[in-house]
């Protein structure tokens, strides 16, 4: 990690393509923490993980305070518009709050029953694999051999459906399946990336080419948009809202 503006030419660029600054590291941390609970090695001591996290918080705090200019993301995280306003104490507090959010990110799928895992660790023979959450949902919807998924709920829409729901408490009643409909409306709250749009097209073409899928979302996302949406804007004491 090196602060922005550390080059000899003063251009604000880093000297090597393999070097990264705070923004790049924060984006990487978002993805790492989204897999943290699944990728954590068995038997990993909690105290060891806490120590590593404290060291990372300290290193990131130091780099942030050495920035010659604050990116929009760092301004949002710290509540400071310029490096002159950013003290070591403010930076450390902001980075600590950011890690609190990251810890919560690692538990976002805990309430699910079936679709909790997106990561399969290497077993020494096969490589570790990543199965995107969106791909798993679409496969549950369109794969002909998939039974009912407990994480995809059917909402009763009328008297007939309500009666079926009531009878299902006493006898086995098949519920409507999303793939029974010729048109599927898929709404992604928070945004959708171009790669996810391509993934949707590929999964539907593989499992049910005749299906029509209309994808709706709140915005088109770039990877760098994710931290901007994830972390709340920090307000300094006495600052305007």
Coordinates of N, CA and C in Angstrom, one line a residue, residues 27-145:
X27 N -12.0 -1.9 -1.7 CA -12.8 -2.7 -2.6 C -12.5 -4.2 -2.4
X28 N -11.2 -4.5 -2.3 CA -10.8 -5.9 -2.1 C -11.3 -6.4 -0.8
X29 N -11.2 -5.6 0.2 CA -11.7 -6.0 1.6 C -13.2 -6.4 1.5
X30 N -14.0 -5.6 0.7 CA -15.4 -5.9 0.6 C -15.7 -7.3 0.1
X31 N -14.9 -7.7 -0.9 CA -15.1 -9.0 -1.5 C -14.6 -10.1 -0.6
X32 N -13.5 -9.8 0.1 CA -12.9 -10.8 1.0 C -13.8 -11.0 2.2
X33 N -14.4 -10.0 2.8 CA -15.3 -10.1 3.9 C -16.6 -10.8 3.5
X34 N -17.0 -10.6 2.3 CA -18.3 -11.3 1.8 C -18.1 -12.8 1.8
X35 N -16.8 -13.3 1.8 CA -16.5 -14.7 1.8 C -15.9 -15.2 3.1
X36 N -15.8 -14.2 4.1 CA -14.9 -14.5 5.2 C -15.4 -15.7 6.0
X37 N -16.7 -15.8 6.3 CA -17.1 -16.9 7.1 C -16.9 -18.3 6.4
X38 N -17.0 -18.3 5.1 CA -16.9 -19.6 4.4 C -15.4 -19.9 4.1
X39 N -14.6 -18.9 3.9 CA -13.2 -19.2 3.5 C -12.3 -19.3 4.7
X40 N -12.8 -19.0 5.9 CA -11.9 -19.1 7.1 C -11.4 -20.5 7.3
X41 N -10.1 -20.7 7.4 CA -9.6 -22.1 7.7 C -10.2 -22.7 8.9
X42 N -10.4 -24.0 8.9 CA -10.9 -24.7 10.1 C -9.9 -24.6 11.2
X43 N -10.3 -24.3 12.4 CA -9.4 -24.2 13.5 C -8.7 -22.9 13.7
X44 N -9.1 -21.9 12.8 CA -8.4 -20.6 12.9 C -8.8 -20.0 14.3
X45 N -7.9 -19.5 15.0 CA -8.1 -18.9 16.3 C -8.7 -17.5 16.2
X46 N -9.7 -17.2 17.0 CA -10.4 -15.9 16.9 C -9.4 -14.8 17.3
X47 N -8.5 -15.1 18.3 CA -7.6 -14.1 18.8 C -6.6 -13.8 17.7
X48 N -6.2 -14.8 16.9 CA -5.3 -14.5 15.8 C -5.9 -13.7 14.7
X49 N -7.2 -13.9 14.4 CA -7.9 -13.1 13.4 C -8.0 -11.7 13.9
X50 N -8.3 -11.5 15.1 CA -8.5 -10.2 15.7 C -7.2 -9.4 15.6
X51 N -6.1 -10.1 15.9 CA -4.8 -9.5 15.8 C -4.5 -9.0 14.4
X52 N -4.7 -9.9 13.4 CA -4.5 -9.5 12.0 C -5.3 -8.3 11.6
X53 N -6.6 -8.3 12.1 CA -7.5 -7.2 11.7 C -7.0 -5.9 12.3
X54 N -6.5 -6.0 13.6 CA -6.0 -4.7 14.2 C -4.8 -4.2 13.4
X55 N -3.9 -5.1 13.0 CA -2.7 -4.7 12.2 C -3.1 -4.1 10.9
X56 N -4.2 -4.7 10.3 CA -4.6 -4.1 9.0 C -5.3 -2.8 9.2
X57 N -6.0 -2.6 10.3 CA -6.7 -1.3 10.6 C -5.6 -0.2 10.8
X58 N -4.5 -0.6 11.5 CA -3.4 0.3 11.7 C -2.7 0.7 10.4
X59 N -2.4 -0.3 9.6 CA -1.7 0.0 8.3 C -2.6 0.8 7.4
X60 N -3.9 0.5 7.3 CA -4.7 1.3 6.4 C -4.9 2.7 6.9
X61 N -5.0 2.9 8.2 CA -5.1 4.2 8.8 C -3.9 5.1 8.5
X62 N -2.7 4.5 8.6 CA -1.5 5.2 8.3 C -1.4 5.6 6.8
X63 N -1.8 4.7 5.9 CA -1.8 5.1 4.5 C -2.8 6.2 4.2
X64 N -4.0 6.1 4.8 CA -5.0 7.1 4.5 C -4.5 8.5 5.0
X65 N -3.9 8.6 6.1 CA -3.4 9.9 6.6 C -2.2 10.4 5.7
X66 N -1.6 9.6 4.9 CA -0.5 10.0 4.1 C -1.0 10.4 2.7
X67 N -2.2 10.3 2.4 CA -2.8 10.7 1.1 C -2.6 12.2 0.9
X68 N -2.1 12.6 -0.3 CA -2.0 14.0 -0.6 C -3.3 14.7 -1.0
X69 N -4.3 13.8 -1.4 CA -5.6 14.3 -1.7 C -6.6 13.1 -1.4
X70 N -7.8 13.5 -0.9 CA -8.7 12.4 -0.6 C -9.7 12.1 -1.7
X71 N -9.8 10.9 -2.1 CA -10.8 10.5 -3.1 C -12.2 10.7 -2.6
X72 N -13.2 10.7 -3.5 CA -14.6 10.8 -3.0 C -14.9 9.7 -2.0
X73 N -14.4 8.5 -2.1 CA -14.7 7.4 -1.2 C -14.1 7.7 0.2
X74 N -12.9 8.2 0.2 CA -12.2 8.5 1.5 C -12.9 9.7 2.2
X75 N -13.4 10.7 1.4 CA -14.1 11.8 1.9 C -15.4 11.4 2.6
X76 N -16.0 10.4 1.9 CA -17.3 9.8 2.5 C -17.0 9.1 3.8
X77 N -16.0 8.3 3.8 CA -15.6 7.5 5.0 C -15.2 8.3 6.2
X78 N -14.4 9.3 5.9 CA -13.8 10.1 7.0 C -14.6 11.3 7.4
X79 N -15.4 11.8 6.4 CA -16.1 13.1 6.7 C -15.3 14.3 6.5
X80 N -14.1 14.1 5.9 CA -13.2 15.2 5.7 C -13.0 15.5 4.2
X81 N -13.0 16.8 3.8 CA -12.9 17.1 2.4 C -11.4 17.2 1.9
X82 N -10.5 17.4 2.9 CA -9.1 17.6 2.5 C -8.2 16.9 3.5
X83 N -7.0 16.6 3.1 CA -6.0 15.9 4.0 C -5.7 16.8 5.3
X84 N -5.8 18.1 5.1 CA -5.5 19.0 6.2 C -6.5 18.8 7.4
X85 N -7.8 18.4 7.0 CA -8.8 18.2 8.1 C -8.6 16.8 8.8
X86 N -7.9 15.9 8.1 CA -7.9 14.5 8.6 C -6.8 14.3 9.5
X87 N -7.1 14.1 10.8 CA -6.1 13.8 11.8 C -6.0 12.2 11.9
X88 N -5.0 11.8 12.6 CA -4.8 10.4 12.8 C -5.9 9.8 13.6
X89 N -6.4 10.5 14.5 CA -7.5 10.0 15.4 C -8.8 9.8 14.5
X90 N -9.1 10.8 13.7 CA -10.3 10.7 12.8 C -10.1 9.6 11.8
X91 N -9.0 9.4 11.3 CA -8.7 8.3 10.3 C -8.9 7.0 11.0
X92 N -8.3 6.8 12.1 CA -8.4 5.5 12.8 C -9.9 5.2 13.2
X93 N -10.6 6.2 13.6 CA -12.0 6.0 14.0 C -12.8 5.6 12.7
X94 N -12.5 6.3 11.6 CA -13.3 6.0 10.4 C -13.0 4.6 9.9
X95 N -11.7 4.2 9.9 CA -11.3 2.8 9.5 C -11.9 1.8 10.4
X96 N -12.0 2.1 11.7 CA -12.6 1.1 12.6 C -14.1 0.9 12.4
X97 N -14.8 2.0 12.1 CA -16.2 1.9 11.7 C -16.4 1.2 10.4
X98 N -15.5 1.3 9.5 CA -15.6 0.6 8.2 C -15.5 -0.9 8.4
X99 N -14.6 -1.3 9.3 CA -14.4 -2.7 9.6 C -15.6 -3.3 10.3
X100 N -16.3 -2.5 11.1 CA -17.6 -2.9 11.7 C -18.6 -3.3 10.7
X101 N -18.7 -2.5 9.6 CA -19.6 -2.7 8.5 C -19.1 -4.0 7.8
X102 N -17.8 -4.2 7.6 CA -17.3 -5.3 6.9 C -17.6 -6.6 7.7
X103 N -17.5 -6.6 9.0 CA -17.9 -7.8 9.8 C -19.3 -8.2 9.6
X104 N -20.2 -7.2 9.5 CA -21.6 -7.5 9.3 C -21.8 -8.1 7.9
X105 N -21.0 -7.6 6.9 CA -21.2 -8.1 5.6 C -20.9 -9.6 5.5
X106 N -20.1 -10.2 6.3 CA -19.7 -11.6 6.3 C -20.9 -12.5 6.8
X107 N -21.9 -11.8 7.4 CA -23.1 -12.6 7.9 C -24.4 -12.3 7.2
X108 N -24.3 -11.7 6.0 CA -25.5 -11.3 5.3 C -26.4 -12.5 4.8
X109 N -25.8 -13.7 4.7 CA -26.5 -14.9 4.2 C -26.8 -15.9 5.3
X110 N -26.6 -15.5 6.6 CA -26.8 -16.4 7.7 C -28.2 -16.8 7.9
X111 N -29.2 -16.0 7.4 CA -30.6 -16.3 7.7 C -31.1 -17.3 6.6
X112 N -30.4 -17.5 5.6 CA -30.8 -18.4 4.5 C -30.6 -19.9 4.9
X113 N -31.5 -20.8 4.3 CA -31.4 -22.2 4.7 C -30.6 -23.0 3.7
X114 N -30.7 -22.7 2.4 CA -30.0 -23.5 1.4 C -29.0 -22.7 0.6
X115 N -29.3 -21.4 0.3 CA -28.4 -20.6 -0.5 C -27.4 -19.8 0.3
X116 N -26.8 -20.4 1.3 CA -25.9 -19.7 2.2 C -24.5 -19.6 1.7
X117 N -24.1 -20.5 0.9 CA -22.7 -20.6 0.5 C -22.5 -20.3 -0.9
X118 N -21.4 -19.5 -1.2 CA -21.0 -19.2 -2.6 C -19.6 -19.6 -2.8
X119 N -19.0 -20.2 -1.8 CA -17.6 -20.6 -1.9 C -17.4 -22.1 -1.5
X120 N -16.6 -22.8 -2.3 CA -16.2 -24.2 -1.9 C -14.7 -24.3 -1.9
X121 N -14.2 -24.6 -0.7 CA -12.8 -24.7 -0.5 C -12.1 -25.8 -1.3
X122 N -10.9 -25.7 -1.6 CA -10.1 -26.7 -2.2 C -10.0 -27.9 -1.3
X123 N -10.1 -29.1 -1.9 CA -9.9 -30.3 -1.1 C -8.6 -31.0 -1.3
X124 N -7.7 -30.3 -2.0 CA -6.4 -30.9 -2.3 C -6.3 -31.5 -3.7
X125 N -7.5 -31.8 -4.2 CA -7.6 -32.4 -5.6 C -8.2 -31.3 -6.5
X126 N -9.3 -30.8 -6.1 CA -10.0 -29.8 -6.9 C -9.7 -28.4 -6.4
X127 N -9.7 -27.4 -7.3 CA -9.5 -26.0 -6.9 C -10.7 -25.5 -6.2
X128 N -10.4 -24.4 -5.4 CA -11.5 -23.7 -4.8 C -12.4 -23.1 -5.9
X129 N -13.7 -23.1 -5.6 CA -14.7 -22.6 -6.6 C -15.6 -21.5 -6.0
X130 N -16.0 -20.7 -6.9 CA -17.0 -19.6 -6.5 C -18.2 -19.7 -7.3
X131 N -19.4 -19.8 -6.6 CA -20.7 -19.9 -7.3 C -21.5 -18.7 -6.9
X132 N -21.6 -17.7 -7.9 CA -22.3 -16.5 -7.5 C -23.7 -16.7 -7.0
X133 N -24.1 -15.9 -6.1 CA -25.4 -16.0 -5.4 C -26.5 -15.9 -6.5
X134 N -26.4 -15.0 -7.4 CA -27.4 -14.8 -8.5 C -27.5 -16.1 -9.4
X135 N -26.4 -16.7 -9.7 CA -26.4 -17.9 -10.5 C -27.2 -19.0 -9.7
X136 N -27.0 -19.1 -8.4 CA -27.7 -20.2 -7.7 C -29.2 -20.0 -7.7
X137 N -29.6 -18.7 -7.5 CA -31.0 -18.4 -7.6 C -31.6 -18.8 -8.9
X138 N -31.0 -18.4 -10.0 CA -31.5 -18.7 -11.3 C -31.5 -20.2 -11.6
X139 N -30.5 -20.9 -11.1 CA -30.5 -22.3 -11.4 C -31.7 -23.0 -10.6
X140 N -32.0 -22.5 -9.4 CA -33.1 -23.0 -8.6 C -34.4 -22.7 -9.4
X141 N -34.5 -21.6 -10.0 CA -35.7 -21.2 -10.7 C -35.9 -22.0 -12.0
X142 N -34.8 -22.2 -12.8 CA -35.0 -22.8 -14.2 C -34.5 -24.2 -14.3
X143 N -33.7 -24.7 -13.4 CA -33.3 -26.1 -13.6 C -34.4 -27.1 -13.4
X144 N -34.7 -28.0 -14.4 CA -35.9 -28.8 -14.3 C -35.9 -29.8 -13.1
X145 N -34.7 -30.2 -12.6 CA -34.6 -31.2 -11.6 C -34.6 -30.6 -10.2

